[in-house]
Amino acid sequence: MSEPERRSRRGKERRKRESFPRSAAIKPLVNKLPFTEVLSEEGVEIIHRAAMRLLKETGMLIINYPPALETFRQNGAKVDGEMVWIDEETLMHFVRQAPPGFTQLARNPANHVFIGGRHIVFAPVYGPPFVGDLDRGRRQATLEDFHNFAKLTYLASNLHHAGGTLVEPNDIEVRERHLDMLLAHITLSDKAFMGSVTHADNARDTVTMSEIVFGAEAMQANPATISLINASSPLRFDDRMFGALEVYARARQGILVTPFIIAGAMSPSTLAATLAQQNAEALFGICYAQMLNPGVPCIYGSFLANIDMKSGAPCFGTPEDTLALYAGAQMARYYRLPFRSGGNFTASRIPDAQAGYESAGTIWPTVQAGTNFVLHAAGWLEGGLISGYEKFVLDLEMLGIVARFVEGISLSEEDFAWDAYQEVGPGNHFLGAQHTMRHYDTAFYQHVVFSMDNYEKWVEEGSQDAYKRANALWKRMLRDYEAPPLDEAIAEELNVFVEQRRAELRTGKPRTEWKR
Amino acid sequence: MSEPERRSRRGKERRKRESFPRSAAIKPLVNKLPFTEVLSEEGVEIIHRAAMRLLKETGMLIINYPPALETFRQNGAKVDGEMVWIDEETLMHFVRQAPPGFTQLARNPANHVFIGGRHIVFAPVYGPPFVGDLDRGRRQATLEDFHNFAKLTYLASNLHHAGGTLVEPNDIEVRERHLDMLLAHITLSDKAFMGSVTHADNARDTVTMSEIVFGAEAMQANPATISLINASSPLRFDDRMFGALEVYARARQGILVTPFIIAGAMSPSTLAATLAQQNAEALFGICYAQMLNPGVPCIYGSFLANIDMKSGAPCFGTPEDTLALYAGAQMARYYRLPFRSGGNFTASRIPDAQAGYESAGTIWPTVQAGTNFVLHAAGWLEGGLISGYEKFVLDLEMLGIVARFVEGISLSEEDFAWDAYQEVGPGNHFLGAQHTMRHYDTAFYQHVVFSMDNYEKWVEEGSQDAYKRANALWKRMLRDYEAPPLDEAIAEELNVFVEQRRAELRTGKPRTEWKR
């Protein structure tokens, strides 16, 4: 077959690929490149020492949760009222018991994810009360939206993890939302998912539903959930978060301790202090988990933005955020803990140029920093208030791009294309060379929603910007969605459990343990 | 003054700042951070050896320019017809004579730029035949557009360099364009600028006009121009580029040797081969310059994109481009040469989300790679076919962001904010803390065109996307423009020279040397 024929045939095949490639199992993403660092070894030590000073001298506040105060007191910390002071030796004794990495189970064993080392796990946006799309603008999110984002996440081969609160399903009573969200994650997808942290009982429900799917024994060896425990910065945890943490720690489920810091408000406006504070808060939460159950898998988390000094609004994709991201990863590595941070962040309300600049300005450093778990990797708009449909698929393109990047540069003899230089010679083009044909399919990243069309073709096809192209794409993906199979007995048991819990919650009865 | 008063007063001051800060002199940008690298030391050596093999075995083609063939022959290369083969020892003997960095003069001495070391110099987009804006879409560029971009560049404190062919002034005869462009750079701005490479005589005109402004003697010590010499890849230079290179080398003016490679077409589709070829071409051009005038300042350039295998169109912001950018910088450092690459690249035709993702995806690695000279740092659209007015000011925002980033994290005692923790304590906010007040003005990067407004405020103010906000900004900047002063005698001499040359060019007379 001649070269033009070959190109034309392939061109037709390619044009059919109008969506992101689907695969039955995720492909683990491993960063083969050196990590980017912004702190010297001495700088890391200085921040470590400052964090130890904060924990020992300034102290941490634990509000409305006496059991945690008691646990800290029993393990050697100084406790007075709701304040806790802990010294380096005591703290580090417990922190060191957290494993450097762990495998989280997924319903489809091919989708288990390793969190730690050089692995990168991408998970979708978490927490927005709103959704947004080109057709209807911003509006309150519903359970239908939650289902849609669960389906899109399942379909996205570059999302390794199903995430957690994809949107707040506002049409469901607050007390029952966690049940609907867990049910959706388990039935609409077969990827690993996150647990509920809104109440200790909701954490218990998460564990019970996971046990129905995975079995209690398997979950002792490897966690089937990870859950997001935020500090109420500065230097504070509350009963809600520590209550959920306790349930998960005792059940040996993964715990993602993340100080949620908007620097300038919830921390000082200088990066050094903010990093020391973040470090103190993350280690304090991990220390508590290890006191409760030594060896329970923990992730050192960072959610760190800064305020706009003009308006007080949070900013994303800033130079300060980027520096903090790199530095945070270095701190986590210093403690040999998996690191969570970053995503495709933006302050913008729609997927415009600003959203693109800011998102790429976050996801590139996220990957280059050596981040292991990346929440908010797709869909984030308006500082996390909106799950954006178009933004979601645009972010998927970025995830495809960075996934190729971390593979690095292959330097085999074949890669040097000696035969192509003999065949082509100086001054000619390589389009038809045998070497080019051999590498045709894998040579370059192939875009799905970004368009390389020239101006004339672009105008001819309706002058669509990326927002508009993405609008067509997520609709096509949802149309093509098919649910992964689920064992009928498991589905039945889940439904019975959920109905029992709904009844209890609606009537205000205490939670009964599920007997299998 | 109480905290709320202070915030409110400052808020008003800030709201007045609706444009990028202007300063009489550029602030040199120095990267204090470790560079990101993607090749091991061994990887660098492997690419070096492959490049040496290409130069020795495959050879380089120099078309229509016998003087260069003769120069190579006299200096020990093997020449046959228009082909040149050169061995490592001969090549490196000359390459090693290029200085590791140099200062380029600007008309305003406060705007001299050092190119090399850890310095970063940002210059605007180069070469587009079209301009684009929100009001009128894409159209042929004119001299008025050239003047507009020269003014915008002059006004932008984060552009350290005036650049060269900001747009093609299509309403001017091709043979005279270089005169109008040089005149514009010299009169509308006082930053360092680039020379013409479209003909050896145009290079001579560049040198003459620079001598009128800077004096011939000063230009022997430090170049007053740098000029972009492209290889016609693969492995080929032509009379136009080598003719201009020769003029600049003999005049001891800066030479930016840049292989222009769209991988998959002008190089093989594998990165290893592409990097080896780029390396061979860049070093070959630098070697030629050093043969002509040892010690002439040279920059190792890289313009490396890849084709879309579907359509053949060039792609930007791809993982392959990013890997090549980092690797290219490593190669230049290996030879102790200043490095040029990157910019705010995109294939998109308008500043939409794709343009943002791709541009940020290029400018972040550009800076993190340790690039010294960054052409196309602002204004680039549609693979370099369009100078975009809105894109230009959006890119300026990114340059402000990365300029703050490379300063790194300060770790002084003051930065750890010990007094703030005493003042605020766990659980409270830092907004009114004395420490926050002390750092109020410098704490965080302040955005100009990116908006942090929440959805409600954004809707209230007209739901403007970044494209629209940028449209208002560049118009405001042009309204506020005032030309920097220029010595009347110099202005007069420039005009007389330009009129003499126009007359010669229009009548087809040979160029007469300018006698001062």
Coordinates of C-alpha atoms in Angstrom, one line a residue, chain B residues 22 38 48 66 82 100 137 148 150 159 170 192 259 316 342 357 445 497 506:
Chain B
R22 CA 4.3 50.3 33.6
V38 CA 13.8 15.0 31.6
H48 CA 25.1 14.4 21.6
P66 CA 29.1 28.8 -2.1
E82 CA 26.5 21.5 -1.6
P100 CA 28.0 31.3 27.5
G137 CA -11.7 38.4 13.4
N148 CA 0.2 48.7 17.7
A150 CA 5.3 47.6 19.1
L159 CA 8.2 41.8 28.0
N170 CA 1.4 43.4 4.3
A192 CA 16.3 45.7 22.6
P259 CA 16.1 24.7 13.6
F316 CA 1.3 23.0 20.1
G342 CA 9.0 28.1 24.0
Y357 CA -4.5 25.2 28.1
Y445 CA 0.5 38.0 42.5
F497 CA 19.2 56.7 5.7
R506 CA 12.5 51.2 -5.6

